[in-house]
Amino acid sequence: MHDDAAPPLGEANYGVLPGDVLYDILLLLPANELDLPPPPRLPVMAIAHDNGTRQRRCSARRCCFQLRRHAARGCSLRHGVLYDVLLRLPAKELCRLRLVCRSWRLLTSDPLFARAHLSRHPPHAVVLRYDRNEVHVIDLRGSVIKRIPIGRGPGEVLSTHGDLACVSHGWGLAYVFNLSTGAMVADVDIESRSKVNAEKPVCVLGHVPATGEYKLLCIQDRSRMSYNNGGFVTSCEVMTLQRWRKRPPPPALLSSWSVAVVAGVAYFLLPPPKVGEAEPDDIAMFDMAAEEWKPTTIQGPSSSIILETSSTVCRRKQFGLATLNERLVTVYCNLHEWSTQLWLLVDMEESLWTKIYTLQGTQFWDVVNFCFHYPLTVFDDGRILVWENRTGAIRAYDPRTGAWADLATVSGHVVMHHGSLLCPNLWGC
């Protein structure tokens, strides 16, 4: 149920709107949103039936034409209907309409209005553009709603949580900002970035539900060619967006390209350094609240996949991690059946997984590059939003029909934003 009730912001003369202005606003609405409650001063249509006369109000499509015709007579729209009209507009149009007057800015910035708007509209995608120093917030048709400059040069990795986003630039540079306001939260320069023989660090943004803190986790591998038989050591640092604190290193070498953060825990795939040392989908866990690595790893669904498909081996490149509607899932690319399977973690202690979706007809190769399909979110109608990392395609898969729908194509790293662009701190509502 949508939270559409208008907040008590003053009914008397709040947001009185001329009819011709309302007409222009209604033209911004999608066709499926034109079934609006009518303004109070419009005529009522009568429809005759054999058993009597029943009255109903004009549809919004007819209302807008009548409003334009009667605009010169002083037709106006009061707060209750204005609230319902604005509630149906996309966030991009509402951000423009805020410039009309102060009362509209107050209405569209009100947390009650923003929460109701958030419940009615799909989430936005956030794109880290590889070819420019910007992050784009887009709708699911690819239209840019907001451009946020990030400085420091083009970024490489994007992670989000709530209203905050973090762009890792490589060599220890990270930029944290608020997606709703565009304001910078932290411009991070990791002390160890100048170390020689060091891999580029990866920064992961997480949130601790118990305290409400945002924390930034930095993982970096350093070569130790001068001793220890040419081995590697992994450093780990964490900060509460203020100062870095050294933490114990992870239990093994991590796969920094496949990480997911769920409920204050960061999950990393472990690439097996040698055949037989680890399963291809073993997962290490870092507790953001305690700032400690879990002493044991959990095994992914590879054993279940082998039993189900009668395969003899699952390769590391076939696995990835993702956050799907605030739950941890393992993504498995079935190269033999041209499908992508999504496995949900049910029991962490027992490493128990269950397969929730099979996406048929996925293409894994873009000329010569392996193309991974990352699930972004599940819509209310059951469709699954997927980003293809090589082609840049954002597509929707319908598990009921097996059909794919192409929505947009972007250049950059894509994640989801489930918060409101109208008012901060409303994510997850």
Short mmCIF file of C-alpha atoms in Angstrom, two decimals:
data_model
loop_
_atom_site.label_atom_id
_atom_site.label_comp_id
_atom_site.label_asym_id
_atom_site.label_seq_id
_atom_site.Cartn_x
_atom_site.Cartn_y
_atom_site.Cartn_z
CA MET A 1 0.00 0.00 0.00
CA HIS A 2 1.36 3.41 -0.97
CA ASP A 3 1.79 6.03 1.70
CA ASP A 4 -0.07 8.70 -0.28
CA ALA A 5 -1.79 10.64 2.48
CA ALA A 6 -0.92 14.32 2.21
CA PRO A 7 0.85 15.71 5.27
CA PRO A 8 -0.82 18.57 7.15
CA LEU A 9 1.11 21.38 5.49
CA GLY A 10 -1.69 23.92 5.54
CA GLU A 11 -4.77 23.45 3.38
CA ALA A 12 -5.96 27.06 3.18
CA ASN A 13 -3.96 28.68 0.39
CA TYR A 14 -1.01 26.30 0.15
CA GLY A 15 0.10 25.71 -3.40
CA VAL A 16 -2.85 27.29 -5.24
CA LEU A 17 -2.14 26.55 -8.89
CA PRO A 18 -3.56 28.17 -12.06
CA GLY A 19 -5.17 25.73 -14.46
CA ASP A 20 -2.80 26.41 -17.35
CA VAL A 21 0.18 25.60 -15.14
CA LEU A 22 -1.48 22.36 -14.04
CA TYR A 23 -2.01 21.48 -17.70
CA ASP A 24 1.71 21.80 -18.39
CA ILE A 25 2.51 19.68 -15.33
CA LEU A 26 0.09 16.95 -16.36
CA LEU A 27 1.86 16.73 -19.72
CA LEU A 28 4.95 15.59 -17.81
CA LEU A 29 3.12 12.60 -16.36
CA PRO A 30 3.51 9.13 -17.90
CA ALA A 31 0.37 7.88 -19.64
CA ASN A 32 -0.28 5.28 -16.95
CA GLU A 33 -0.35 7.98 -14.27
CA LEU A 34 -3.15 10.07 -15.80
CA ASP A 35 -5.89 8.46 -13.70
CA LEU A 36 -5.89 11.27 -11.14
CA PRO A 37 -8.52 12.47 -8.69
CA PRO A 38 -10.13 15.58 -10.20
CA PRO A 39 -9.72 19.14 -8.97
CA PRO A 40 -12.60 20.21 -6.72
CA ARG A 41 -13.93 23.06 -8.91
CA LEU A 42 -14.43 21.10 -12.12
CA PRO A 43 -17.85 20.01 -13.38
CA VAL A 44 -19.09 16.49 -12.70
CA MET A 45 -20.13 14.27 -15.61
CA ALA A 46 -23.35 12.29 -15.48
CA ILE A 47 -23.69 8.86 -17.08
CA ALA A 48 -27.21 7.47 -17.58
CA HIS A 49 -28.01 3.85 -16.82
CA ASP A 50 -31.25 1.88 -17.07
CA ASN A 51 -31.47 1.70 -13.31
CA GLY A 52 -30.88 5.38 -12.74
CA THR A 53 -28.18 7.96 -13.01
CA ARG A 54 -24.73 7.50 -11.60
CA GLN A 55 -22.18 10.28 -11.40
CA ARG A 56 -18.48 10.11 -11.80
CA ARG A 57 -15.79 12.73 -12.08
CA CYS A 58 -13.81 13.52 -15.20
CA SER A 59 -10.64 11.61 -15.89
CA ALA A 60 -7.43 13.58 -15.56
CA ARG A 61 -6.95 13.56 -19.33
CA ARG A 62 -10.25 15.40 -19.81
CA CYS A 63 -9.58 17.53 -16.75
CA CYS A 64 -6.41 18.96 -18.21
CA PHE A 65 -8.21 20.13 -21.35
CA GLN A 66 -11.01 21.66 -19.30
CA LEU A 67 -8.49 23.32 -17.01
CA ARG A 68 -6.81 24.96 -19.96
CA ARG A 69 -10.12 26.13 -21.37
CA HIS A 70 -11.25 27.55 -18.03
CA ALA A 71 -7.86 28.89 -16.92
CA ALA A 72 -8.92 32.45 -17.69
CA ARG A 73 -11.86 32.06 -15.31
CA GLY A 74 -9.50 31.59 -12.36
CA CYS A 75 -9.64 27.81 -11.93
CA SER A 76 -7.17 26.81 -9.22
CA LEU A 77 -5.80 23.72 -7.59
CA ARG A 78 -5.35 23.44 -3.84
CA HIS A 79 -2.87 21.48 -1.80
CA GLY A 80 -4.63 18.11 -1.65
CA VAL A 81 -4.78 17.60 -5.42
CA LEU A 82 -1.46 19.34 -6.01
CA TYR A 83 0.13 16.85 -3.63
CA ASP A 84 -1.30 13.90 -5.56
CA VAL A 85 -0.27 15.33 -8.93
CA LEU A 86 3.31 16.02 -7.85
CA LEU A 87 3.53 12.61 -6.21
CA ARG A 88 3.20 10.95 -9.63
CA LEU A 89 5.94 12.95 -11.33
CA PRO A 90 9.43 11.46 -11.74
CA ALA A 91 12.15 12.78 -9.46
CA LYS A 92 13.85 14.57 -12.36
CA GLU A 93 10.77 16.72 -13.02
CA LEU A 94 10.22 17.41 -9.33
CA CYS A 95 13.76 18.71 -8.99
CA ARG A 96 12.97 21.21 -11.74
CA LEU A 97 9.61 22.21 -10.29
CA ARG A 98 11.27 23.09 -6.99
CA LEU A 99 12.36 26.31 -8.66
CA VAL A 100 8.75 27.47 -9.14
CA CYS A 101 8.27 28.82 -5.62
CA ARG A 102 9.26 28.36 -2.01
CA SER A 103 6.07 26.48 -1.07
CA TRP A 104 6.70 23.88 -3.77
CA ARG A 105 10.28 23.47 -2.61
CA LEU A 106 9.05 22.91 0.95
CA LEU A 107 6.45 20.39 -0.21
CA THR A 108 8.79 18.31 -2.38
CA SER A 109 11.52 18.37 0.30
CA ASP A 110 9.21 17.24 3.09
CA PRO A 111 10.20 13.75 4.37
CA LEU A 112 6.58 12.53 4.32
CA PHE A 113 6.19 13.53 0.68
CA ALA A 114 9.61 12.09 -0.24
CA ARG A 115 8.81 8.78 1.48
CA ALA A 116 5.48 8.49 -0.35
CA HIS A 117 7.20 9.34 -3.64
CA LEU A 118 9.90 6.74 -2.97
CA SER A 119 7.29 4.02 -2.46
CA ARG A 120 5.64 4.77 -5.82
CA HIS A 121 8.67 4.95 -8.11
CA PRO A 122 11.39 2.45 -9.06
CA PRO A 123 14.93 2.97 -7.73
CA HIS A 124 17.58 4.80 -9.71
CA ALA A 125 20.80 3.47 -11.13
CA VAL A 126 24.13 5.11 -10.34
CA VAL A 127 26.78 5.07 -13.06
CA LEU A 128 30.47 5.80 -12.55
CA ARG A 129 31.48 7.13 -15.95
CA TYR A 130 34.82 5.73 -17.04
CA ASP A 131 35.33 8.47 -19.63
CA ARG A 132 34.82 11.53 -17.42
CA ASN A 133 35.10 12.71 -13.81
CA GLU A 134 31.40 12.30 -13.07
CA VAL A 135 28.87 10.03 -11.45
CA HIS A 136 25.48 9.98 -13.14
CA VAL A 137 22.20 9.14 -11.43
CA ILE A 138 19.89 7.81 -14.14
CA ASP A 139 16.39 6.43 -14.44
CA LEU A 140 15.82 3.00 -15.90
CA ARG A 141 15.44 4.41 -19.41
CA GLY A 142 18.96 5.81 -19.29
CA SER A 143 17.96 9.47 -18.87
CA VAL A 144 20.35 11.40 -16.64
CA ILE A 145 18.67 12.86 -13.55
CA LYS A 146 21.73 14.22 -11.79
CA ARG A 147 25.42 14.72 -12.59
CA ILE A 148 27.87 14.76 -9.68
CA PRO A 149 31.50 15.79 -10.34
CA ILE A 150 33.99 13.72 -8.38
CA GLY A 151 37.39 15.30 -9.11
CA ARG A 152 40.68 13.46 -8.69
CA GLY A 153 40.48 12.08 -12.23
CA PRO A 154 38.38 9.18 -13.59
CA GLY A 155 37.35 6.62 -10.99
CA GLU A 156 37.66 2.85 -11.22
CA VAL A 157 35.35 1.26 -8.63
CA LEU A 158 32.01 2.47 -7.29
CA SER A 159 30.27 1.27 -4.14
CA THR A 160 27.14 2.64 -2.48
CA HIS A 161 25.23 2.21 0.73
CA GLY A 162 22.19 4.23 1.69
CA ASP A 163 22.64 7.82 0.53
CA LEU A 164 26.44 7.64 0.36
CA ALA A 165 28.64 6.57 -2.53
CA CYS A 166 32.38 5.95 -2.70
CA VAL A 167 34.53 6.20 -5.82
CA SER A 168 37.95 4.52 -5.66
CA HIS A 169 40.46 6.18 -7.97
CA GLY A 170 43.28 3.73 -7.44
CA TRP A 171 46.53 4.20 -5.54
CA GLY A 172 44.72 5.07 -2.34
CA LEU A 173 42.46 7.90 -3.47
CA ALA A 174 38.76 7.69 -2.63
CA TYR A 175 35.94 10.20 -2.81
CA VAL A 176 32.82 9.78 -0.63
CA PHE A 177 29.73 11.90 -1.34
CA ASN A 178 26.00 12.09 -0.71
CA LEU A 179 23.90 11.00 -3.68
CA SER A 180 20.86 13.02 -2.61
CA THR A 181 22.63 16.34 -2.11
CA GLY A 182 25.83 15.85 -4.13
CA ALA A 183 27.85 17.13 -1.16
CA MET A 184 31.29 15.72 -0.42
CA VAL A 185 31.53 13.68 2.79
CA ALA A 186 35.20 12.69 2.68
CA ASP A 187 38.12 13.06 0.28
CA VAL A 188 40.38 10.19 1.28
CA ASP A 189 44.10 9.90 0.64
CA ILE A 190 45.28 6.55 2.00
CA GLU A 191 48.72 6.82 3.56
CA SER A 192 50.05 3.64 1.99
CA ARG A 193 49.30 4.64 -1.58
CA SER A 194 52.93 5.52 -2.34
CA LYS A 195 54.30 2.14 -1.31
CA VAL A 196 56.24 0.35 -4.02
CA ASN A 197 55.25 -3.08 -5.32
CA ALA A 198 51.66 -2.51 -4.20
CA GLU A 199 48.47 -3.37 -6.00
CA LYS A 200 45.81 -0.72 -6.31
CA PRO A 201 43.71 -0.69 -3.13
CA VAL A 202 39.98 -1.24 -3.27
CA CYS A 203 37.68 0.76 -1.00
CA VAL A 204 34.32 -0.68 0.04
CA LEU A 205 31.63 1.40 1.71
CA GLY A 206 29.52 -0.22 4.42
CA HIS A 207 26.97 0.66 7.09
CA VAL A 208 26.64 -0.60 10.67
CA PRO A 209 22.90 -0.92 11.41
CA ALA A 210 23.34 -0.98 15.20
CA THR A 211 25.17 2.36 15.39
CA GLY A 212 24.19 4.03 12.12
CA GLU A 213 27.88 4.56 11.27
CA TYR A 214 29.26 4.50 7.75
CA LYS A 215 32.65 2.86 7.43
CA LEU A 216 35.16 2.59 4.62
CA LEU A 217 37.17 -0.62 4.27
CA CYS A 218 40.41 -0.54 2.27
CA ILE A 219 42.06 -3.74 1.03
CA GLN A 220 45.48 -3.68 -0.62
CA ASP A 221 47.87 -6.43 -1.72
CA ARG A 222 51.61 -5.75 -1.55
CA SER A 223 54.31 -7.80 -3.19
CA ARG A 224 57.07 -9.01 -0.91
CA MET A 225 59.54 -9.99 -3.57
CA SER A 226 62.59 -9.25 -1.40
CA TYR A 227 61.72 -11.88 1.20
CA ASN A 228 59.27 -14.64 2.12
CA ASN A 229 59.97 -16.41 -1.18
CA GLY A 230 58.27 -13.77 -3.25
CA GLY A 231 54.94 -14.06 -1.44
CA PHE A 232 52.19 -11.52 -0.95
CA VAL A 233 50.77 -9.79 2.10
CA THR A 234 47.37 -8.12 2.22
CA SER A 235 46.85 -5.00 4.30
CA CYS A 236 43.52 -3.99 5.78
CA GLU A 237 42.46 -0.56 7.02
CA VAL A 238 39.10 0.79 8.13
CA MET A 239 37.86 4.28 8.85
CA THR A 240 34.66 5.87 10.15
CA LEU A 241 35.02 8.60 7.52
CA GLN A 242 37.47 10.34 9.87
CA ARG A 243 40.76 8.51 10.33
CA TRP A 244 42.23 5.18 9.27
CA ARG A 245 42.77 2.35 11.74
CA LYS A 246 45.03 -0.60 11.02
CA ARG A 247 43.22 -3.92 11.31
CA PRO A 248 44.39 -7.55 11.02
CA PRO A 249 44.87 -8.75 7.45
CA PRO A 250 42.30 -11.07 5.86
CA PRO A 251 42.71 -14.84 6.22
CA ALA A 252 43.71 -15.25 2.57
CA LEU A 253 44.26 -13.38 -0.66
CA LEU A 254 40.99 -11.73 -1.69
CA SER A 255 39.25 -11.19 -4.99
CA SER A 256 38.71 -7.45 -4.79
CA TRP A 257 36.58 -7.26 -7.94
CA SER A 258 33.77 -9.35 -6.42
CA VAL A 259 32.56 -7.97 -3.09
CA ALA A 260 29.15 -7.39 -1.50
CA VAL A 261 28.15 -5.64 1.74
CA VAL A 262 25.00 -6.80 3.54
CA ALA A 263 23.83 -5.82 7.05
CA GLY A 264 27.22 -4.55 8.18
CA VAL A 265 29.26 -7.48 6.82
CA ALA A 266 31.55 -7.30 3.77
CA TYR A 267 31.84 -10.53 1.76
CA PHE A 268 34.84 -11.29 -0.50
CA LEU A 269 35.41 -14.24 -2.83
CA LEU A 270 38.71 -16.06 -2.25
CA PRO A 271 40.57 -16.84 -5.47
CA PRO A 272 42.25 -20.24 -4.95
CA PRO A 273 46.02 -19.69 -5.35
CA LYS A 274 46.58 -23.38 -6.02
CA VAL A 275 44.34 -26.14 -7.30
CA GLY A 276 42.75 -28.01 -4.42
CA GLU A 277 43.54 -25.40 -1.72
CA ALA A 278 40.10 -23.81 -1.78
CA GLU A 279 36.77 -24.12 -3.50
CA PRO A 280 36.20 -21.60 -6.32
CA ASP A 281 33.43 -19.89 -4.36
CA ASP A 282 34.80 -19.75 -0.80
CA ILE A 283 33.91 -16.45 0.86
CA ALA A 284 35.71 -14.40 3.54
CA MET A 285 33.74 -12.06 5.81
CA PHE A 286 34.66 -8.76 7.49
CA ASP A 287 32.45 -7.53 10.35
CA MET A 288 32.13 -3.75 9.99
CA ALA A 289 30.92 -3.26 13.58
CA ALA A 290 33.69 -5.26 15.27
CA GLU A 291 36.22 -4.33 12.56
CA GLU A 292 37.44 -7.91 12.53
CA TRP A 293 37.61 -10.73 10.01
CA LYS A 294 35.46 -13.74 10.75
CA PRO A 295 37.72 -16.65 11.79
CA THR A 296 36.18 -19.02 9.27
CA THR A 297 35.05 -18.73 5.68
CA ILE A 298 31.79 -19.92 4.21
CA GLN A 299 31.51 -22.11 1.15
CA GLY A 300 29.38 -21.00 -1.75
CA PRO A 301 26.90 -23.17 -3.64
CA SER A 302 29.46 -24.91 -5.88
CA SER A 303 28.85 -28.34 -4.33
CA SER A 304 25.11 -28.01 -4.93
CA ILE A 305 25.72 -26.81 -8.47
CA ILE A 306 27.94 -29.81 -9.25
CA LEU A 307 25.29 -32.20 -7.94
CA GLU A 308 22.52 -30.44 -9.86
CA THR A 309 24.29 -30.12 -13.20
CA SER A 310 26.42 -33.29 -13.08
CA SER A 311 29.45 -31.10 -13.76
CA THR A 312 32.89 -32.19 -12.68
CA VAL A 313 34.31 -28.76 -11.91
CA CYS A 314 33.22 -25.16 -11.38
CA ARG A 315 35.75 -22.52 -12.37
CA ARG A 316 36.46 -19.36 -10.41
CA LYS A 317 35.52 -16.95 -13.21
CA GLN A 318 32.00 -18.39 -13.23
CA PHE A 319 31.23 -16.96 -9.77
CA GLY A 320 30.50 -13.51 -8.42
CA LEU A 321 28.86 -11.87 -5.42
CA ALA A 322 26.01 -9.38 -5.41
CA THR A 323 23.53 -7.71 -3.08
CA LEU A 324 19.96 -8.30 -4.18
CA ASN A 325 17.26 -6.52 -2.20
CA GLU A 326 19.43 -6.42 0.95
CA ARG A 327 20.33 -10.14 0.72
CA LEU A 328 23.59 -11.80 -0.28
CA VAL A 329 23.51 -13.83 -3.49
CA THR A 330 26.14 -15.79 -5.39
CA VAL A 331 25.97 -15.37 -9.15
CA TYR A 332 26.92 -18.48 -11.14
CA CYS A 333 27.43 -18.40 -14.91
CA ASN A 334 26.44 -21.75 -16.38
CA LEU A 335 28.48 -21.76 -19.58
CA HIS A 336 27.02 -25.05 -20.82
CA GLU A 337 23.37 -23.98 -20.63
CA TRP A 338 23.89 -20.25 -21.36
CA SER A 339 22.16 -19.26 -18.16
CA THR A 340 22.92 -17.29 -15.00
CA GLN A 341 21.88 -18.73 -11.65
CA LEU A 342 21.27 -16.68 -8.50
CA TRP A 343 21.82 -18.49 -5.20
CA LEU A 344 20.59 -16.93 -1.95
CA LEU A 345 22.46 -17.42 1.34
CA VAL A 346 19.98 -19.00 3.77
CA ASP A 347 22.18 -20.15 6.67
CA MET A 348 25.63 -18.65 7.19
CA GLU A 349 26.69 -21.15 9.86
CA GLU A 350 25.89 -24.16 7.68
CA SER A 351 26.88 -22.52 4.36
CA LEU A 352 23.39 -23.31 3.11
CA TRP A 353 22.27 -21.79 -0.19
CA THR A 354 19.10 -22.05 -2.24
CA LYS A 355 18.66 -21.26 -5.93
CA ILE A 356 16.08 -18.51 -6.37
CA TYR A 357 16.38 -17.60 -10.07
CA THR A 358 17.73 -18.98 -13.34
CA LEU A 359 18.16 -16.35 -16.03
CA GLN A 360 17.95 -18.13 -19.38
CA GLY A 361 19.53 -16.91 -22.59
CA THR A 362 22.43 -14.92 -21.14
CA GLN A 363 25.32 -14.15 -23.48
CA PHE A 364 28.71 -14.52 -21.78
CA TRP A 365 31.06 -13.36 -24.50
CA ASP A 366 31.49 -9.91 -26.03
CA VAL A 367 33.78 -10.69 -28.97
CA VAL A 368 36.69 -11.98 -26.83
CA ASN A 369 35.84 -10.68 -23.34
CA PHE A 370 33.91 -12.60 -20.71
CA CYS A 371 30.70 -10.74 -19.88
CA PHE A 372 29.36 -11.04 -16.34
CA HIS A 373 25.69 -10.40 -15.50
CA TYR A 374 25.19 -8.59 -12.19
CA PRO A 375 21.68 -8.56 -10.68
CA LEU A 376 20.79 -5.08 -9.42
CA THR A 377 17.29 -5.36 -7.98
CA VAL A 378 13.98 -7.22 -8.21
CA PHE A 379 10.94 -5.15 -9.16
CA ASP A 380 7.54 -5.45 -7.52
CA ASP A 381 6.25 -7.30 -10.61
CA GLY A 382 8.98 -9.95 -10.27
CA ARG A 383 11.28 -8.79 -13.07
CA ILE A 384 15.02 -8.79 -12.36
CA LEU A 385 17.18 -5.83 -13.33
CA VAL A 386 20.60 -6.92 -14.65
CA TRP A 387 23.75 -5.03 -15.67
CA GLU A 388 26.16 -6.58 -18.18
CA ASN A 389 29.62 -5.33 -17.24
CA ARG A 390 31.24 -5.62 -20.68
CA THR A 391 28.48 -4.37 -22.95
CA GLY A 392 27.13 -1.78 -20.49
CA ALA A 393 23.58 -2.98 -21.14
CA ILE A 394 20.94 -2.61 -18.42
CA ARG A 395 18.23 -5.20 -19.05
CA ALA A 396 15.17 -6.60 -17.31
CA TYR A 397 14.49 -10.33 -17.19
CA ASP A 398 11.01 -11.74 -16.64
CA PRO A 399 11.34 -15.17 -14.95
CA ARG A 400 7.71 -16.00 -15.80
CA THR A 401 8.16 -15.71 -19.56
CA GLY A 402 11.94 -15.93 -19.95
CA ALA A 403 11.88 -12.69 -21.95
CA TRP A 404 14.56 -9.99 -21.84
CA ALA A 405 13.85 -6.27 -22.26
CA ASP A 406 16.63 -3.82 -23.13
CA LEU A 407 16.28 -0.67 -21.02
CA ALA A 408 19.49 1.34 -21.44
CA THR A 409 23.16 1.15 -22.36
CA VAL A 410 25.74 3.03 -20.32
CA SER A 411 29.50 3.42 -20.18
CA GLY A 412 30.67 2.79 -16.65
CA HIS A 413 30.26 0.82 -13.44
CA VAL A 414 26.59 0.49 -12.40
CA VAL A 415 25.08 0.10 -8.92
CA MET A 416 21.63 0.86 -7.50
CA HIS A 417 20.40 3.69 -5.29
CA HIS A 418 17.31 2.81 -3.27
CA GLY A 419 17.08 6.18 -1.54
CA SER A 420 15.28 9.40 -2.38
CA LEU A 421 16.77 12.21 -4.45
CA LEU A 422 14.26 14.61 -2.89
CA CYS A 423 15.21 14.16 0.76
CA PRO A 424 18.29 12.46 2.28
CA ASN A 425 18.27 9.63 4.83
CA LEU A 426 15.16 7.91 3.46
CA TRP A 427 16.81 4.87 1.87
CA GLY A 428 15.31 1.50 2.63
CA CYS A 429 11.85 2.97 3.39
#
